[in-house]
Coordinates of C-alpha atoms in Angstrom, one line a residue:
M4 CA 3.5 -27.3 2.4
T5 CA 2.4 -28.3 -1.1
P6 CA 4.1 -31.5 -2.2
A7 CA 7.2 -31.0 -4.3
S8 CA 5.7 -33.0 -7.1
T9 CA 3.0 -30.3 -7.7
P10 CA 4.1 -28.0 -10.6
P11 CA 5.0 -24.5 -9.4
V12 CA 2.7 -21.6 -10.0
L13 CA 5.8 -19.4 -10.7
R14 CA 9.2 -20.6 -11.8
L15 CA 12.3 -18.5 -12.6
E16 CA 15.1 -20.2 -14.5
N17 CA 18.5 -18.5 -14.7
V18 CA 16.9 -15.0 -14.7
R19 CA 19.3 -12.2 -15.3
K20 CA 18.5 -8.5 -15.3
T21 CA 20.9 -5.6 -15.8
F22 CA 20.4 -1.8 -15.8
G23 CA 22.7 0.0 -18.2
R24 CA 25.9 -1.7 -19.2
D25 CA 27.4 -2.7 -15.8
T26 CA 24.7 -2.8 -13.2
V27 CA 23.6 -6.4 -12.7
V28 CA 20.5 -6.5 -10.5
L29 CA 19.6 -10.2 -10.8
R30 CA 22.3 -12.8 -11.5
D31 CA 21.0 -16.2 -12.8
V32 CA 18.1 -16.4 -10.3
N33 CA 16.3 -19.7 -9.9
L34 CA 13.1 -19.9 -7.9
D35 CA 10.0 -22.1 -7.6
V36 CA 6.8 -21.0 -5.9
A37 CA 4.5 -23.8 -5.1
P38 CA 0.7 -23.4 -5.1
H39 CA -0.9 -22.1 -1.9
T40 CA 2.4 -21.2 -0.4
V41 CA 4.1 -17.9 0.7
T42 CA 7.6 -17.1 -0.4
A43 CA 9.4 -14.3 1.4
L44 CA 12.2 -12.4 -0.2
I45 CA 14.5 -10.9 2.3
G46 CA 17.8 -9.0 2.1
A47 CA 19.2 -5.5 2.2
S48 CA 17.9 -2.6 0.1
G49 CA 19.3 -2.9 -3.4
S50 CA 19.6 -6.7 -3.2
G51 CA 17.2 -7.3 -6.1
K52 CA 13.9 -8.1 -4.3
S53 CA 11.7 -5.5 -6.0
T54 CA 13.3 -6.1 -9.4
L55 CA 12.6 -9.8 -9.1
L56 CA 8.9 -9.0 -8.5
R57 CA 8.7 -6.5 -11.3
C58 CA 10.3 -9.1 -13.7
A59 CA 7.8 -11.7 -12.6
N60 CA 4.9 -9.4 -13.6
L61 CA 6.7 -8.3 -16.8
L62 CA 7.0 -4.7 -15.7
E63 CA 10.7 -5.2 -16.3
E64 CA 12.1 -7.1 -19.3
I65 CA 14.7 -9.7 -18.4
D66 CA 18.0 -10.0 -20.2
D67 CA 18.4 -13.8 -20.0
G68 CA 16.6 -16.8 -18.6
A69 CA 12.9 -17.5 -18.5
I70 CA 9.9 -17.0 -16.3
F71 CA 7.0 -19.5 -16.2
L72 CA 3.5 -19.0 -14.9
D73 CA 1.7 -22.3 -14.5
G74 CA 4.1 -23.8 -17.0
E75 CA 3.7 -21.1 -19.6
D76 CA 6.9 -19.2 -20.6
I77 CA 5.6 -15.7 -20.1
T78 CA 8.9 -14.2 -21.2
D79 CA 8.6 -15.7 -24.6
P80 CA 8.3 -12.7 -27.0
R81 CA 5.0 -14.2 -28.3
A82 CA 3.4 -14.2 -24.9
D83 CA 0.6 -11.7 -24.3
A84 CA 1.8 -9.6 -21.5
D85 CA -1.6 -8.1 -20.8
A86 CA -3.1 -11.5 -20.5
V87 CA -0.3 -12.5 -18.1
R88 CA -0.9 -9.5 -15.9
R89 CA -4.6 -10.4 -15.6
R90 CA -3.5 -13.5 -13.7
I91 CA -1.1 -11.7 -11.4
G92 CA -2.0 -9.2 -8.7
V93 CA 0.6 -6.7 -7.5
V94 CA 0.7 -4.4 -4.5
F95 CA 3.5 -1.9 -4.2
Q96 CA 4.6 0.2 -1.2
A97 CA 3.1 3.2 -2.9
Y98 CA -0.7 2.7 -2.9
N99 CA -1.1 4.1 -6.5
L100 CA -4.8 4.7 -6.0
F101 CA -6.6 7.1 -8.4
P102 CA -7.3 10.1 -6.2
H103 CA -10.2 11.3 -8.3
M104 CA -12.0 8.0 -7.9
T105 CA -13.9 6.6 -4.9
V106 CA -12.7 3.5 -3.2
L107 CA -15.4 1.4 -5.0
D108 CA -14.4 2.8 -8.4
N109 CA -10.7 2.1 -7.8
I110 CA -11.4 -1.5 -7.0
T111 CA -13.9 -2.1 -9.8
L112 CA -12.0 -0.4 -12.6
A113 CA -9.8 -3.4 -13.7
P114 CA -12.6 -6.0 -13.4
R115 CA -14.9 -3.8 -15.6
R116 CA -12.4 -2.5 -18.1
V117 CA -10.0 -5.4 -18.4
H118 CA -12.1 -8.5 -17.5
A119 CA -15.4 -7.2 -18.9
T120 CA -17.2 -7.9 -15.6
S121 CA -20.5 -6.2 -15.3
R122 CA -20.7 -3.2 -13.0
T123 CA -23.2 -5.0 -10.8
E124 CA -21.0 -8.0 -10.4
A125 CA -17.8 -6.0 -9.9
E126 CA -19.4 -3.8 -7.3
T127 CA -20.8 -6.8 -5.4
Q128 CA -17.4 -8.4 -5.3
A129 CA -15.7 -5.2 -4.3
R130 CA -18.1 -4.6 -1.4
E131 CA -17.5 -8.2 -0.2
L132 CA -13.7 -7.5 -0.3
L133 CA -14.1 -4.3 1.6
D134 CA -16.3 -5.9 4.2
R135 CA -13.7 -8.6 4.6
L136 CA -10.9 -6.1 5.0
G137 CA -12.7 -4.0 7.5
L138 CA -13.5 -1.2 5.1
G139 CA -17.2 -1.8 4.4
D140 CA -18.1 1.8 5.3
K141 CA -15.4 3.3 3.0
A142 CA -16.8 2.4 -0.5
S143 CA -17.8 6.0 -1.3
A144 CA -14.8 7.6 0.3
Y145 CA -11.9 9.1 -1.7
P146 CA -8.3 7.9 -1.0
D147 CA -7.2 11.2 0.6
R148 CA -9.8 10.7 3.3
L149 CA -8.2 7.4 4.4
S150 CA -5.3 6.6 6.6
G151 CA -2.2 5.0 5.1
G152 CA -3.2 1.6 6.4
Q153 CA -6.7 1.9 4.9
Q154 CA -5.3 3.0 1.6
Q155 CA -3.0 0.0 1.5
R156 CA -5.8 -2.3 2.3
V157 CA -7.8 -0.8 -0.6
A158 CA -4.8 -1.5 -2.8
I159 CA -4.8 -5.1 -1.7
A160 CA -8.6 -5.3 -2.4
R161 CA -8.0 -3.9 -5.8
A162 CA -5.3 -6.6 -6.5
L163 CA -7.7 -9.3 -5.3
A164 CA -10.6 -8.0 -7.3
V165 CA -9.2 -9.6 -10.5
R166 CA -9.1 -13.0 -8.8
P167 CA -5.3 -13.5 -9.4
R168 CA -3.6 -16.8 -9.6
L169 CA -0.5 -15.2 -7.9
L170 CA -0.2 -12.2 -5.6
L171 CA 3.1 -10.2 -5.5
L172 CA 3.6 -7.9 -2.5
D173 CA 6.5 -5.4 -2.6
E174 CA 7.4 -3.9 0.7
I175 CA 3.7 -3.1 1.3
T176 CA 4.3 -1.7 4.9
A177 CA 7.4 0.4 4.1
A178 CA 5.4 3.6 3.7
L179 CA 3.2 3.1 6.8
D180 CA 3.5 4.5 10.3
P181 CA 4.4 1.7 12.7
E182 CA 1.0 1.6 14.3
L183 CA -0.6 0.9 10.9
V184 CA 1.7 -2.0 9.9
G185 CA -0.2 -4.6 11.9
E186 CA -3.6 -4.0 10.2
V187 CA -2.0 -4.6 6.8
L188 CA -0.1 -7.7 7.9
N189 CA -3.3 -9.1 9.3
V190 CA -4.8 -9.0 5.8
V191 CA -1.8 -11.0 4.5
R192 CA -2.2 -13.6 7.3
D193 CA -5.8 -14.0 6.3
L194 CA -4.9 -14.5 2.6
K195 CA -2.4 -17.1 3.6
G196 CA -5.1 -18.9 5.5
D197 CA -7.2 -18.8 2.3
G198 CA -4.5 -20.5 0.4
M199 CA -3.5 -17.5 -1.8
T200 CA -0.1 -18.1 -3.5
M201 CA 2.1 -15.1 -2.7
V202 CA 5.6 -13.8 -3.1
I203 CA 6.4 -11.1 -0.6
A204 CA 9.4 -8.8 -0.6
T205 CA 9.7 -7.5 3.0
H206 CA 11.8 -6.0 5.7
E207 CA 9.4 -7.3 8.4
M208 CA 11.5 -10.2 9.5
G209 CA 9.2 -11.4 12.3
F210 CA 6.3 -11.5 9.9
A211 CA 8.3 -13.4 7.3
R212 CA 9.4 -15.9 9.9
E213 CA 5.7 -16.3 10.9
V214 CA 4.0 -16.7 7.5
A215 CA 6.5 -17.8 4.9
D216 CA 6.7 -21.4 3.7
Q217 CA 9.9 -20.5 1.8
V218 CA 12.4 -17.8 2.6
C219 CA 15.0 -16.6 0.1
F220 CA 17.9 -14.3 1.1
L221 CA 19.0 -12.1 -1.7
D222 CA 22.4 -10.5 -1.8
G223 CA 23.8 -8.6 -4.8
G224 CA 21.1 -10.0 -7.1
V225 CA 21.8 -13.6 -6.1
V226 CA 19.5 -15.9 -4.1
L227 CA 22.4 -16.7 -1.7
E228 CA 20.4 -19.0 0.5
R229 CA 16.9 -20.4 0.6
G230 CA 14.9 -22.7 2.9
T231 CA 12.1 -22.9 5.3
A232 CA 11.6 -20.0 7.7
G233 CA 12.9 -22.2 10.5
E234 CA 16.0 -23.0 8.5
I235 CA 16.8 -19.5 7.4
F236 CA 16.0 -17.7 10.7
G237 CA 17.0 -20.5 13.0
D238 CA 20.2 -21.9 11.4
P239 CA 21.4 -19.9 8.3
Q240 CA 24.3 -21.5 6.6
E241 CA 25.8 -18.6 4.6
E242 CA 28.0 -16.2 6.5
R243 CA 26.4 -13.3 4.7
T244 CA 22.9 -14.4 5.8
Q245 CA 24.2 -14.8 9.3
R246 CA 25.6 -11.3 9.3
F247 CA 22.4 -9.8 7.9
L248 CA 20.2 -11.5 10.5
R249 CA 22.5 -10.6 13.3
R250 CA 22.2 -6.9 12.4
I251 CA 18.4 -7.3 12.3
V252 CA 18.4 -8.8 15.8
E253 CA 20.7 -6.1 17.1
A254 CA 18.3 -3.5 15.7
G255 CA 15.4 -5.1 17.6
R256 CA 13.6 -6.1 14.4
L257 CA 13.5 -9.9 15.0

């Protein structure tokens, strides 16, 4: 674990987000994500996990509070949202690959168009990522010729191609057949080994227990309980957390 004295890569301070007049999705959320650590967000559907990630990447505008990336208040109206997003990689459960582009073109688009990387350099890096993710022979393939697991690995490669400071993963196995989940989770394990700072919203409880340095249980838009994986999965303190995990165990998912 990174020492507590090290400034966080991501910090949320009293973040509040509402939809419409009455639907409060995030209620005064506070969260620190230390460098080279994995934070897992767990909780029932609708608890606010995905919204938290979308706020962290400025895809949703918060109503109150502040979000900091390496100490910079990225929710300040004067902040350059595009510049912020260049430092954050995001992978959603929907692959969102461009169907008319090859795998190689999907991965190199942002480095070339946003980061002004030369085509040669972008393609070299993309091929290295594909080799690493077991997709070295798929560079010229189109997304509809790939399995779901392969498409999700391409989406991860695309997020890594911009060399992000922070990687946000939102239920990246939710749309996959069970037999394809493992190949995607293996990629995340490797990224943890490399020291990538990640925040993961997931329903894969066994995986969260294995890889997370910090686990946050969200309920009704509140971070109800947080701690190490051992603390949250082994000895949760809040009754709501206990009930949630008990149902997970009864369903055979932990």
